[in-house]
C-alpha cells in the first residue's frame, strides 16, 4: 500500500513536470510558427503582418483552442472555505486534509464579484504568467536593447523635439484620455451600466497613463527595412522609447496618488506629492541606471598594469556586461524606483561609454545577445497577448467603455502630435512637415508596455475592464495600423531608401551653405548642450573609454600626474591613427565633431573625414528642438519606392 | 477608508514586485562577484578555484547571511489548519478570511515530521527555486552545449571506450553505491539511528543512480586551458556527458520500479520492466532529440527556388535553431521521456548536420549564445547549491550516512574506472595508461545533475537525507578534487600543451608506420561503424547539408531525378574547391576521411591534406573501444609544463 502511494506520488510529480513542459512547448510552438510565417512573408515581401502581429494572431488561435477544448477538471473549484482562526492571509498556509498536510502558497486576493465566475480550469491557469515575469524578465531586455541600439547621432540632433513629445506629449495624452474616459464613465453611470464608486477620476487618469505608452515596433521594423527618412525614424523611435519610461513612472505616481478626503475632489497636497514622486522616481532611476553603466565602463576599462584587461576573456566580459545591466534594473526595482527607466538609461550609457571599451568579440556578442533577447522577449509578450484574450478568466467587455477608450486614444494622440509639432516648428529651422506629423499620428500603436502595465493589477472590476480594453486597443492598433504602415508611407509620399549617413551629409551641407551666417545668433540656445558635450568629451570619455583626447591635454597642467594615471595608453595614439579616428566618427560623430573645435590639433583629414567641417555646425546649432536645417524632402514616390515596395 | 485600503494594497503589491527583484538581485550580485573573482584568479594564473567553485563559495556565504540575519516574520507559521470538508488537496484553494477571499495555490505535500520544524522564513522560502526550474530552464542549455561542442573527431575515435564507461560504468557505480549504502543503512538500523521502513534497497539504488552522474566541469575547464592530452580530455568529457544521460534515465527507471509484494525482495517482473523502461526511455529520447535535429537541418537547408534561404535572416535562423532545440527537450518531457537525453542528442545532431547549413553569422551566433547560456546556467546552479546548504529548510545530517556515501562514491568510481580500463585495454591497441586511469578516477566530481536529481524530490525523510548528503559530496569533490586538478596533473606526469590536430597526426602517422599490416585483421570489428559512416556520408549529409558528395553520384542512376532535386547546388562545386574541402576536414574530418575510400574522385591534395591518407586508417580501424594506436606519451613534466603552469 505504501509503495502504491509512493508510486502514485511519483507519477503525480512526473505529471507535474510534464505540465510545465507542455506549457513551455506551446509557447515554443507558437514562436516557431511565427518565425516560419515571417520567413514566408519576407520571401514574398509581404509587409502587412509583422512578426509581433503574427505572434499575436497565433496566440489568439491557440488561446481559443485551449479555452474551448480543455475542460475544467479540478475538484473544489469555486467553493470558498471559511477560516475563522485567521485574521489576515499568511504567505503560506498548512492545511490538514484527511491526515495529510498540504502546503499552500498565497497567490492573490479575489474580489467578491469574481468568486462565482471563478472557473478552475487548470490548463487556463497554467498558461497564465505571473505579471512579475513581464516586469522582471521580459521587459528589461526589450527596453535595454532600445537604449543600446539608439542611434545617438540622429537622436541628439532631435533631442529637443523627442523630449517634448515624450514628456509633454505623454502628459497631454494621459490627461486627454483621462478626461474623455471620465466623461464616458459619467455617461455609463447615468445609463446605469456602472456604479458610481467603481470609477474615480484617478482611475481614469491611471488608464490614460497606461494607454500613453506607445510601442510602434511594427512601424519601426518597416521603417528600418525600407530605410525611411532618418529624422522621422529617430523622432518616432526616440519618442516611443522615452514615453514608455514616462508612462511607467506616471502610472506609478498616479497609483500612489491618494487624496486624504474625497477621492474625486482635487487635493493639491496629494497632487504635488505625486508630481514630486514622478520627478523623484524619474531622476532616481535615471541616476541608478547611468551609474551602473559607468561602473561597467570603469570595470571594462581597468588598465592597471598588474591586470590583464577583462576584454581578453570575452565570456567573462559579456557575462559581466549582461549581469550589471540587469542589476541596474533590479536595483532600481528593489530601491522602489522604476527599473525600466533605469535599464533604459543604463543601455544608453553602456552604448556611449562601455561599448567603446569592449573587445571586438564582446562588441558583437553583446549586440547579438541583446538583439536576440529582444526578439524573443517581444514575440513572447505579443504571443501572450493573443493568448490572454481567451485564457484570462476575468475579462469585462463593456462596449461603451471600449468605444470611449478608442475615441480617447485617438484624440489624445492627435492632441499630442499636432499641437506639439506646431510649437516645435516655431523653433525648429528644419520643420517637421505635415506628412511626418500624420505618420507620427498614425504610428501611435500600443504594445508590450501598455499591456504589462494593465495586467499588473487586475484585482478590481475597474482594473479588469481597463485590462480588457487595453488588450483590444493593442490588437486593433498592431494589426490595423501596423499592417497599414506601408500603404500609409506611399500615400503620405514619405521618401524611403535613404542612406542615413548620406542623408546627414546632404542636410548638413545644405545647411552650411545657407545658414552659416545664423550660427552666431543661434549658438546660445544650446549652451547647456555644448557644456555637456565639452565635459563629456574632455573628461568623461577619456576617463571611461579608450577614445577621446588624453586627459593630459584636457586637464590643467597641475593635474598631469592624475591625468596620466587615468588616461588609457591607447588614447595618445588614437588621434594620430586615421583608421581609429574614422571608427570613432562612425560610432559617435558628435564627439568627434566637437573635436574640431577643441584645442587638440587634428591631423589633416582625408576625404572621408571632410564632412566633419559642416558636421561641426550640428553642435553649434545645438538643436534643443531647434534644429536649423531646411528639409530636403524628395518626392520620390515613383521609381525608387516601387523598387523596394514591390 | 477604502482609499486607504487601496493604498495599502498598492504598497503591498509593490513590495511583492520588489521582493522578486531583491532575490534576483542577490543572484546577480553573486554571479558578478564570481566573475570578478575569476578574472582576478585568471590574472594570477591561480587554478585552484574554478568559477563554479567560486560561485558555490559565494552562494554558501550568502546563504549563511540570509539564514542568520533575516528573521522568520510571517504570521501563522507552523500552525496547521484543519479542513474537514475536503477529501484531497485541490490545486487552488479559495479561503474566506475575515470577509476577504484569498486564493492559495497548491505547493507541496508535507510529511508529518516536517510540520513542526517548518520555519516560515519568507526570505528563505523565496530564495528557494521550484526544482522544475532546474529541469526545464537551467539544465537544457548546459546539456545542449555539451552535445553541440563535442569534438566529434576525437569522440568517435574513442566511442567504444566512452560508451563502455558511460553505460556499463554508470550501472556498476549505481549498484556499488547502492550496495554499500544498504550496508550502512543496515548498520544504522542496528544502532537505532534509523527505523527499518525508511530505507529500502530501492532507495539505496536510487541514491546510487543519482550519485553516478559525474560532472567534471572544473577539471575539463583546466584540461582545456592547459591543452591536456586530447584522448584523456575526450574520454573524460564523453564519459561525463553520456553518464549524465544514463544516470538520469536510470534514476527515473528506479523510481518507478515497484515490486508487487515486498519492497525489499527482488521481483523479477518488476526488475525487467524497469530495464525495459530504461531502454525504451533512452531510445525514445534519443529518437526524439535526433529528429528535432534533423528537422532543423532540413528547414535551414531548404533551397527551393521560390524561397530565399533562411540563412539570409540570421535572427530568424538563430531563433528557430534555439526554439527547435529547446522544443526537443520539452517534447520529450511532455511525452514522458527524458528531455535531457533528447536535448543532448539534439545538440549532437545539430552540430553534425545543421551547423553546416547555417550562415557564417548564425554559426557564430548560435555558438556564442549557447556558450553564454551554458556559462550563466552553470554558475547559477552552483551558486544555488552554495545557497541551498543554509537556505534549504529540511536538511537531515546523518554522519554515518554521509560517511557511507563518501566511501560508496569513491569505491564505486574505482570499481568503474579500473576494471573497465583493464577490459578496454585488452581490446585497445592504444592502451589507456595507468596515469590516465588515475586521473579519471580523480575526476569523478559530482555537480549539477546529481544536485538537480536529488532536489527533485525532498518530501520524505530518506530523500532529505539523500539530498543533504549529495550536496556535501558535491561541495567536497568540486572544491577538493577540482582544486587539486593542476597538482594532480603534474604529479601524474600527464603531458599538457598538446595541439589536438598535431596530436592526431602524430598518433595516426606512428600508427600507420607500425600497424599497417594489422589493418585487415581489425577491419571487421568496425563494420557497423563503417556502414553508418558510409550511409551518413553518401545519403544523409547530402540530403541534410551542403557538404558531402552530390546525391547524383552516390545514388543509383535511376534515382537521378530525385537526387538532383535533393542535392544542394553547392554540393557539386564543393569537392573541387580546395578551400572548402579543407574547411570540411577541419569540421568533420571523419566524413572527409571516408571520402578517400568513397567512389568520388578526390582532386590531388596539397600538403595540408596529405595527412588524410593515414587518417583513413582511423575509420578502417573503427575503434569501437579498440583503437589501434601506440601511445606516444611524452614525459614532459619539466620545461613545457612549467611554462603553462607558471
PDB file of C-alpha atoms in Angstrom, chain A residues 2-3 6-7 10-11 13-14 16-18 20-22 24-25 28-29 31-32 35-36 38-40 42-44 51 74-76 78-83 85-112 115 118 120 122 125 130-132 136-137 200 202-203 252 255-259 263 292 299 302 306-310 313 315-316 318-320 322-324 326-327 330-331 333-334 336-337 361 364-365 368-369 371-372 375-376 456-457 463, chain B residues 2-3 6-7 10-11 13-14 16-18 20-22 24-25 28-29 31-32 35-36 38-40 42-44 51 74-76 78-83 85-112 115 118 120 122 125 130-132 136-137 200 202-203 252 255-259 263 292 299 302 306-310 313 315-316 318-320 322-324 326-327 330-331 333-334 336-337 361 364-365 368-369 371-372 375-376 456-457 463:
ATOM      1  CA  UNK A   2       2.736   2.365   0.936  1.00  0.00           C
ATOM      2  CA  UNK A   3       4.611   1.522  -2.238  1.00  0.00           C
ATOM      3  CA  UNK A   6       4.698   6.241  -3.473  1.00  0.00           C
ATOM      4  CA  UNK A   7       4.189   5.088  -6.999  1.00  0.00           C
ATOM      5  CA  UNK A  10       5.988   9.763  -8.317  1.00  0.00           C
ATOM      6  CA  UNK A  11       3.520   9.632 -11.157  1.00  0.00           C
ATOM      7  CA  UNK A  13       5.189  14.534  -9.689  1.00  0.00           C
ATOM      8  CA  UNK A  14       6.108  13.468 -13.189  1.00  0.00           C
ATOM      9  CA  UNK A  16       3.589  17.989 -12.732  1.00  0.00           C
ATOM     10  CA  UNK A  17       6.901  18.323 -14.542  1.00  0.00           C
ATOM     11  CA  UNK A  18       5.383  17.392 -17.828  1.00  0.00           C
ATOM     12  CA  UNK A  20       5.327  22.712 -17.089  1.00  0.00           C
ATOM     13  CA  UNK A  21       6.927  21.300 -20.215  1.00  0.00           C
ATOM     14  CA  UNK A  22       3.641  21.296 -22.100  1.00  0.00           C
ATOM     15  CA  UNK A  24       6.503  25.980 -22.479  1.00  0.00           C
ATOM     16  CA  UNK A  25       6.186  23.747 -25.502  1.00  0.00           C
ATOM     17  CA  UNK A  28       7.819  27.409 -28.318  1.00  0.00           C
ATOM     18  CA  UNK A  29       5.477  26.033 -30.907  1.00  0.00           C
ATOM     19  CA  UNK A  31       7.094  31.167 -31.712  1.00  0.00           C
ATOM     20  CA  UNK A  32       8.377  28.633 -34.226  1.00  0.00           C
ATOM     21  CA  UNK A  35       9.203  32.639 -37.304  1.00  0.00           C
ATOM     22  CA  UNK A  36       8.274  30.357 -40.168  1.00  0.00           C
ATOM     23  CA  UNK A  38       7.572  35.686 -41.078  1.00  0.00           C
ATOM     24  CA  UNK A  39      10.149  33.913 -43.186  1.00  0.00           C
ATOM     25  CA  UNK A  40       7.423  33.146 -45.706  1.00  0.00           C
ATOM     26  CA  UNK A  42       9.729  38.120 -46.032  1.00  0.00           C
ATOM     27  CA  UNK A  43      10.170  35.955 -49.081  1.00  0.00           C
ATOM     28  CA  UNK A  44       7.107  37.476 -50.642  1.00  0.00           C
ATOM     29  CA  UNK A  51       6.305  39.145 -36.520  1.00  0.00           C
ATOM     30  CA  UNK A  74     -10.339  20.269 -10.736  1.00  0.00           C
ATOM     31  CA  UNK A  75     -12.122  19.323  -7.607  1.00  0.00           C
ATOM     32  CA  UNK A  76     -13.234  22.029  -5.250  1.00  0.00           C
ATOM     33  CA  UNK A  78     -15.310  27.841  -6.986  1.00  0.00           C
ATOM     34  CA  UNK A  79     -16.021  26.735  -3.441  1.00  0.00           C
ATOM     35  CA  UNK A  80     -14.974  29.166  -0.755  1.00  0.00           C
ATOM     36  CA  UNK A  81     -13.829  27.725   2.541  1.00  0.00           C
ATOM     37  CA  UNK A  82     -14.350  29.579   5.768  1.00  0.00           C
ATOM     38  CA  UNK A  83     -11.487  30.077   8.118  1.00  0.00           C
ATOM     39  CA  UNK A  85      -8.942  31.292  13.063  1.00  0.00           C
ATOM     40  CA  UNK A  86      -7.005  33.649  10.879  1.00  0.00           C
ATOM     41  CA  UNK A  87      -7.058  37.397  10.867  1.00  0.00           C
ATOM     42  CA  UNK A  88      -5.179  38.021   7.636  1.00  0.00           C
ATOM     43  CA  UNK A  89      -3.827  35.918   4.804  1.00  0.00           C
ATOM     44  CA  UNK A  90      -0.396  34.473   5.601  1.00  0.00           C
ATOM     45  CA  UNK A  91       2.026  33.856   2.769  1.00  0.00           C
ATOM     46  CA  UNK A  92       1.879  30.108   3.261  1.00  0.00           C
ATOM     47  CA  UNK A  93      -0.867  28.005   4.684  1.00  0.00           C
ATOM     48  CA  UNK A  94      -0.522  24.494   6.058  1.00  0.00           C
ATOM     49  CA  UNK A  95      -3.749  22.581   5.759  1.00  0.00           C
ATOM     50  CA  UNK A  96      -4.556  19.186   7.135  1.00  0.00           C
ATOM     51  CA  UNK A  97      -6.780  17.304   4.732  1.00  0.00           C
ATOM     52  CA  UNK A  98      -7.619  13.726   5.670  1.00  0.00           C
ATOM     53  CA  UNK A  99      -4.480  13.424   7.774  1.00  0.00           C
ATOM     54  CA  UNK A 100      -2.119  14.671   5.144  1.00  0.00           C
ATOM     55  CA  UNK A 101      -0.639  18.123   5.497  1.00  0.00           C
ATOM     56  CA  UNK A 102      -0.503  20.216   2.354  1.00  0.00           C
ATOM     57  CA  UNK A 103       1.310  23.459   1.900  1.00  0.00           C
ATOM     58  CA  UNK A 104      -0.465  26.222   0.008  1.00  0.00           C
ATOM     59  CA  UNK A 105       1.117  29.417  -1.151  1.00  0.00           C
ATOM     60  CA  UNK A 106      -0.612  32.776  -1.220  1.00  0.00           C
ATOM     61  CA  UNK A 107      -1.457  33.820  -4.732  1.00  0.00           C
ATOM     62  CA  UNK A 108      -3.836  36.754  -4.679  1.00  0.00           C
ATOM     63  CA  UNK A 109      -6.835  38.441  -3.175  1.00  0.00           C
ATOM     64  CA  UNK A 110     -10.066  37.805  -5.017  1.00  0.00           C
ATOM     65  CA  UNK A 111     -12.838  40.372  -5.191  1.00  0.00           C
ATOM     66  CA  UNK A 112     -16.225  39.053  -4.254  1.00  0.00           C
ATOM     67  CA  UNK A 115     -15.580  34.337  -6.732  1.00  0.00           C
ATOM     68  CA  UNK A 118     -14.010  31.733 -10.886  1.00  0.00           C
ATOM     69  CA  UNK A 120     -10.945  26.482 -12.127  1.00  0.00           C
ATOM     70  CA  UNK A 122      -6.067  24.249 -14.535  1.00  0.00           C
ATOM     71  CA  UNK A 125      -4.464  28.849 -15.114  1.00  0.00           C
ATOM     72  CA  UNK A 130       2.723  35.841 -13.039  1.00  0.00           C
ATOM     73  CA  UNK A 131       2.721  39.525 -14.126  1.00  0.00           C
ATOM     74  CA  UNK A 132       6.044  39.989 -12.347  1.00  0.00           C
ATOM     75  CA  UNK A 136      11.447  41.328 -14.154  1.00  0.00           C
ATOM     76  CA  UNK A 137      12.254  39.084 -17.095  1.00  0.00           C
ATOM     77  CA  UNK A 200     -12.850  57.573  -9.798  1.00  0.00           C
ATOM     78  CA  UNK A 202      -7.796  58.849 -10.685  1.00  0.00           C
ATOM     79  CA  UNK A 203      -8.735  55.513 -12.213  1.00  0.00           C
ATOM     80  CA  UNK A 252       3.250  54.540 -10.690  1.00  0.00           C
ATOM     81  CA  UNK A 255      -1.419  54.766  -8.490  1.00  0.00           C
ATOM     82  CA  UNK A 256       0.037  56.122  -5.272  1.00  0.00           C
ATOM     83  CA  UNK A 257      -1.827  59.438  -5.514  1.00  0.00           C
ATOM     84  CA  UNK A 258      -4.120  59.315  -2.543  1.00  0.00           C
ATOM     85  CA  UNK A 259      -6.062  62.421  -1.603  1.00  0.00           C
ATOM     86  CA  UNK A 263     -11.169  60.601  -3.959  1.00  0.00           C
ATOM     87  CA  UNK A 292      25.568  51.096 -13.430  1.00  0.00           C
ATOM     88  CA  UNK A 299      35.434  47.807 -14.884  1.00  0.00           C
ATOM     89  CA  UNK A 302      40.606  48.993 -15.951  1.00  0.00           C
ATOM     90  CA  UNK A 306      49.112  44.176 -12.973  1.00  0.00           C
ATOM     91  CA  UNK A 307      45.853  43.172 -14.612  1.00  0.00           C
ATOM     92  CA  UNK A 308      45.137  41.583 -17.894  1.00  0.00           C
ATOM     93  CA  UNK A 309      42.309  43.529 -19.393  1.00  0.00           C
ATOM     94  CA  UNK A 310      38.921  41.982 -18.941  1.00  0.00           C
ATOM     95  CA  UNK A 313      38.149  36.965 -21.533  1.00  0.00           C
ATOM     96  CA  UNK A 315      32.893  35.354 -21.918  1.00  0.00           C
ATOM     97  CA  UNK A 316      33.543  36.989 -18.556  1.00  0.00           C
ATOM     98  CA  UNK A 318      29.878  39.578 -21.787  1.00  0.00           C
ATOM     99  CA  UNK A 319      28.662  37.965 -18.599  1.00  0.00           C
ATOM    100  CA  UNK A 320      29.588  40.966 -16.511  1.00  0.00           C
ATOM    101  CA  UNK A 322      24.809  41.381 -19.022  1.00  0.00           C
ATOM    102  CA  UNK A 323      24.623  40.949 -15.269  1.00  0.00           C
ATOM    103  CA  UNK A 324      25.448  44.551 -14.435  1.00  0.00           C
ATOM    104  CA  UNK A 326      20.210  43.573 -15.452  1.00  0.00           C
ATOM    105  CA  UNK A 327      21.285  44.583 -11.960  1.00  0.00           C
ATOM    106  CA  UNK A 330      16.770  45.042 -10.346  1.00  0.00           C
ATOM    107  CA  UNK A 331      18.453  47.535  -8.006  1.00  0.00           C
ATOM    108  CA  UNK A 333      13.128  47.992  -8.509  1.00  0.00           C
ATOM    109  CA  UNK A 334      14.475  46.940  -5.152  1.00  0.00           C
ATOM    110  CA  UNK A 336      11.423  51.437  -5.041  1.00  0.00           C
ATOM    111  CA  UNK A 337      12.360  53.229  -8.256  1.00  0.00           C
ATOM    112  CA  UNK A 361      34.425  39.939 -29.899  1.00  0.00           C
ATOM    113  CA  UNK A 364      29.470  41.638 -31.399  1.00  0.00           C
ATOM    114  CA  UNK A 365      28.473  39.231 -28.663  1.00  0.00           C
ATOM    115  CA  UNK A 368      23.748  39.947 -30.910  1.00  0.00           C
ATOM    116  CA  UNK A 369      22.825  38.719 -27.474  1.00  0.00           C
ATOM    117  CA  UNK A 371      19.163  41.660 -30.203  1.00  0.00           C
ATOM    118  CA  UNK A 372      18.259  38.036 -29.756  1.00  0.00           C
ATOM    119  CA  UNK A 375      13.487  39.360 -30.409  1.00  0.00           C
ATOM    120  CA  UNK A 376      12.443  36.506 -28.163  1.00  0.00           C
ATOM    121  CA  UNK A 456      -0.014  44.257 -13.337  1.00  0.00           C
ATOM    122  CA  UNK A 457      -3.176  44.792 -11.379  1.00  0.00           C
ATOM    123  CA  UNK A 463      -8.969  47.259 -13.425  1.00  0.00           C
TER     124      UNK A 463
ATOM    125  CA  UNK B   2     -11.481  52.359   1.062  1.00  0.00           C
ATOM    126  CA  UNK B   3      -8.797  54.537  -0.467  1.00  0.00           C
ATOM    127  CA  UNK B   6      -6.324  50.521  -1.776  1.00  0.00           C
ATOM    128  CA  UNK B   7      -3.235  52.455  -0.902  1.00  0.00           C
ATOM    129  CA  UNK B  10      -0.795  49.004  -3.876  1.00  0.00           C
ATOM    130  CA  UNK B  11       2.033  49.236  -1.412  1.00  0.00           C
ATOM    131  CA  UNK B  13       1.862  44.737  -4.386  1.00  0.00           C
ATOM    132  CA  UNK B  14       4.867  46.943  -4.933  1.00  0.00           C
ATOM    133  CA  UNK B  16       5.802  41.972  -3.761  1.00  0.00           C
ATOM    134  CA  UNK B  17       7.437  43.047  -7.002  1.00  0.00           C
ATOM    135  CA  UNK B  18      10.428  44.402  -5.214  1.00  0.00           C
ATOM    136  CA  UNK B  20      11.178  39.302  -6.639  1.00  0.00           C
ATOM    137  CA  UNK B  21      13.719  41.883  -7.671  1.00  0.00           C
ATOM    138  CA  UNK B  22      15.677  41.519  -4.456  1.00  0.00           C
ATOM    139  CA  UNK B  24      17.171  38.084  -8.475  1.00  0.00           C
ATOM    140  CA  UNK B  25      19.500  40.873  -7.467  1.00  0.00           C
ATOM    141  CA  UNK B  28      23.113  38.716  -9.957  1.00  0.00           C
ATOM    142  CA  UNK B  29      25.347  40.057  -7.258  1.00  0.00           C
ATOM    143  CA  UNK B  31      27.425  35.978 -10.185  1.00  0.00           C
ATOM    144  CA  UNK B  32      29.102  39.355 -10.657  1.00  0.00           C
ATOM    145  CA  UNK B  35      33.099  36.727 -12.440  1.00  0.00           C
ATOM    146  CA  UNK B  36      35.284  39.373 -10.843  1.00  0.00           C
ATOM    147  CA  UNK B  38      37.629  34.509 -11.607  1.00  0.00           C
ATOM    148  CA  UNK B  39      39.056  37.429 -13.529  1.00  0.00           C
ATOM    149  CA  UNK B  40      41.398  38.080 -10.620  1.00  0.00           C
ATOM    150  CA  UNK B  42      42.949  34.202 -14.186  1.00  0.00           C
ATOM    151  CA  UNK B  43      45.270  37.156 -13.924  1.00  0.00           C
ATOM    152  CA  UNK B  44      47.318  35.374 -11.356  1.00  0.00           C
ATOM    153  CA  UNK B  51      34.273  29.721 -11.462  1.00  0.00           C
ATOM    154  CA  UNK B  74       5.262  35.632   8.989  1.00  0.00           C
ATOM    155  CA  UNK B  75       2.064  35.185  10.879  1.00  0.00           C
ATOM    156  CA  UNK B  76       0.599  31.748  11.139  1.00  0.00           C
ATOM    157  CA  UNK B  78       3.951  26.324  11.615  1.00  0.00           C
ATOM    158  CA  UNK B  79       0.256  26.199  12.500  1.00  0.00           C
ATOM    159  CA  UNK B  80      -1.694  23.517  10.748  1.00  0.00           C
ATOM    160  CA  UNK B  81      -5.340  24.261   9.987  1.00  0.00           C
ATOM    161  CA  UNK B  82      -7.894  21.525   9.871  1.00  0.00           C
ATOM    162  CA  UNK B  83     -10.179  21.195   6.917  1.00  0.00           C
ATOM    163  CA  UNK B  85     -14.744  19.399   4.039  1.00  0.00           C
ATOM    164  CA  UNK B  86     -12.098  18.333   1.575  1.00  0.00           C
ATOM    165  CA  UNK B  87     -11.071  14.854   0.595  1.00  0.00           C
ATOM    166  CA  UNK B  88      -7.899  15.676  -1.305  1.00  0.00           C
ATOM    167  CA  UNK B  89      -5.803  18.758  -1.951  1.00  0.00           C
ATOM    168  CA  UNK B  90      -7.152  20.813  -4.858  1.00  0.00           C
ATOM    169  CA  UNK B  91      -4.706  22.795  -6.951  1.00  0.00           C
ATOM    170  CA  UNK B  92      -6.181  26.092  -5.809  1.00  0.00           C
ATOM    171  CA  UNK B  93      -7.975  26.923  -2.628  1.00  0.00           C
ATOM    172  CA  UNK B  94     -10.264  29.881  -2.058  1.00  0.00           C
ATOM    173  CA  UNK B  95     -10.310  30.845   1.566  1.00  0.00           C
ATOM    174  CA  UNK B  96     -12.512  33.390   3.256  1.00  0.00           C
ATOM    175  CA  UNK B  97     -10.591  35.177   5.948  1.00  0.00           C
ATOM    176  CA  UNK B  98     -12.431  37.985   7.735  1.00  0.00           C
ATOM    177  CA  UNK B  99     -14.699  38.549   4.757  1.00  0.00           C
ATOM    178  CA  UNK B 100     -11.949  38.746   2.190  1.00  0.00           C
ATOM    179  CA  UNK B 101     -11.430  35.860  -0.188  1.00  0.00           C
ATOM    180  CA  UNK B 102      -7.836  34.824  -0.821  1.00  0.00           C
ATOM    181  CA  UNK B 103      -6.621  32.446  -3.430  1.00  0.00           C
ATOM    182  CA  UNK B 104      -3.978  29.929  -2.444  1.00  0.00           C
ATOM    183  CA  UNK B 105      -2.070  27.734  -4.784  1.00  0.00           C
ATOM    184  CA  UNK B 106      -1.036  24.181  -4.037  1.00  0.00           C
ATOM    185  CA  UNK B 107       2.654  23.937  -3.420  1.00  0.00           C
ATOM    186  CA  UNK B 108       3.528  20.564  -1.931  1.00  0.00           C
ATOM    187  CA  UNK B 109       2.695  17.801   0.443  1.00  0.00           C
ATOM    188  CA  UNK B 110       4.463  17.981   3.773  1.00  0.00           C
ATOM    189  CA  UNK B 111       5.457  14.917   5.735  1.00  0.00           C
ATOM    190  CA  UNK B 112       4.385  14.960   9.327  1.00  0.00           C
ATOM    191  CA  UNK B 115       5.475  20.152  10.084  1.00  0.00           C
ATOM    192  CA  UNK B 118       8.683  24.086   9.374  1.00  0.00           C
ATOM    193  CA  UNK B 120       8.255  30.084   7.883  1.00  0.00           C
ATOM    194  CA  UNK B 122       9.718  34.108   3.855  1.00  0.00           C
ATOM    195  CA  UNK B 125      11.425  30.447   1.084  1.00  0.00           C
ATOM    196  CA  UNK B 130      10.970  25.356  -7.801  1.00  0.00           C
ATOM    197  CA  UNK B 131      13.021  22.246  -8.774  1.00  0.00           C
ATOM    198  CA  UNK B 132      11.272  22.237 -12.148  1.00  0.00           C
ATOM    199  CA  UNK B 136      13.116  22.950 -17.663  1.00  0.00           C
ATOM    200  CA  UNK B 137      15.284  26.053 -17.736  1.00  0.00           C
ATOM    201  CA  UNK B 200      14.540   0.205   1.199  1.00  0.00           C
ATOM    202  CA  UNK B 202      15.493   0.614  -3.991  1.00  0.00           C
ATOM    203  CA  UNK B 203      16.097   3.869  -2.131  1.00  0.00           C
ATOM    204  CA  UNK B 252      13.775   7.563 -13.453  1.00  0.00           C
ATOM    205  CA  UNK B 255      11.955   5.484  -9.093  1.00  0.00           C
ATOM    206  CA  UNK B 256       9.159   3.732 -10.953  1.00  0.00           C
ATOM    207  CA  UNK B 257      10.398   0.238 -10.071  1.00  0.00           C
ATOM    208  CA  UNK B 258       7.646  -1.097  -7.912  1.00  0.00           C
ATOM    209  CA  UNK B 259       7.683  -4.750  -6.877  1.00  0.00           C
ATOM    210  CA  UNK B 263       9.688  -3.771  -1.391  1.00  0.00           C
ATOM    211  CA  UNK B 292      14.410  17.596 -33.936  1.00  0.00           C
ATOM    212  CA  UNK B 299      14.439  23.705 -42.517  1.00  0.00           C
ATOM    213  CA  UNK B 302      15.532  24.309 -47.786  1.00  0.00           C
ATOM    214  CA  UNK B 306      10.977  30.287 -54.716  1.00  0.00           C
ATOM    215  CA  UNK B 307      12.411  30.759 -51.269  1.00  0.00           C
ATOM    216  CA  UNK B 308      15.187  32.897 -50.046  1.00  0.00           C
ATOM    217  CA  UNK B 309      17.288  30.733 -47.809  1.00  0.00           C
ATOM    218  CA  UNK B 310      16.593  31.138 -44.142  1.00  0.00           C
ATOM    219  CA  UNK B 313      17.774  36.262 -41.947  1.00  0.00           C
ATOM    220  CA  UNK B 315      17.947  36.430 -36.451  1.00  0.00           C
ATOM    221  CA  UNK B 316      15.130  34.173 -37.613  1.00  0.00           C
ATOM    222  CA  UNK B 318      19.109  31.681 -34.707  1.00  0.00           C
ATOM    223  CA  UNK B 319      15.662  31.958 -33.186  1.00  0.00           C
ATOM    224  CA  UNK B 320      14.433  28.871 -34.960  1.00  0.00           C
ATOM    225  CA  UNK B 322      17.171  27.891 -30.389  1.00  0.00           C
ATOM    226  CA  UNK B 323      13.458  27.205 -30.207  1.00  0.00           C
ATOM    227  CA  UNK B 324      13.600  23.873 -32.016  1.00  0.00           C
ATOM    228  CA  UNK B 326      14.547  23.630 -26.676  1.00  0.00           C
ATOM    229  CA  UNK B 327      11.419  22.025 -28.093  1.00  0.00           C
ATOM    230  CA  UNK B 330      10.199  19.931 -23.921  1.00  0.00           C
ATOM    231  CA  UNK B 331       8.558  17.459 -26.284  1.00  0.00           C
ATOM    232  CA  UNK B 333       9.413  15.727 -21.279  1.00  0.00           C
ATOM    233  CA  UNK B 334       5.826  16.134 -22.401  1.00  0.00           C
ATOM    234  CA  UNK B 336       7.082  11.137 -20.678  1.00  0.00           C
ATOM    235  CA  UNK B 337      10.629  10.624 -21.974  1.00  0.00           C
ATOM    236  CA  UNK B 361      26.771  34.791 -38.936  1.00  0.00           C
ATOM    237  CA  UNK B 364      28.924  32.303 -34.585  1.00  0.00           C
ATOM    238  CA  UNK B 365      25.684  33.498 -33.035  1.00  0.00           C
ATOM    239  CA  UNK B 368      28.258  32.161 -28.623  1.00  0.00           C
ATOM    240  CA  UNK B 369      24.661  32.098 -27.495  1.00  0.00           C
ATOM    241  CA  UNK B 371      28.263  29.144 -24.715  1.00  0.00           C
ATOM    242  CA  UNK B 372      26.884  32.124 -22.849  1.00  0.00           C
ATOM    243  CA  UNK B 375      28.116  29.792 -18.609  1.00  0.00           C
ATOM    244  CA  UNK B 376      25.233  31.528 -16.876  1.00  0.00           C
ATOM    245  CA  UNK B 456      13.668  16.908  -7.434  1.00  0.00           C
ATOM    246  CA  UNK B 457      12.100  15.022  -4.590  1.00  0.00           C
ATOM    247  CA  UNK B 463      15.009  11.759   0.367  1.00  0.00           C
TER     248      UNK B 463
END
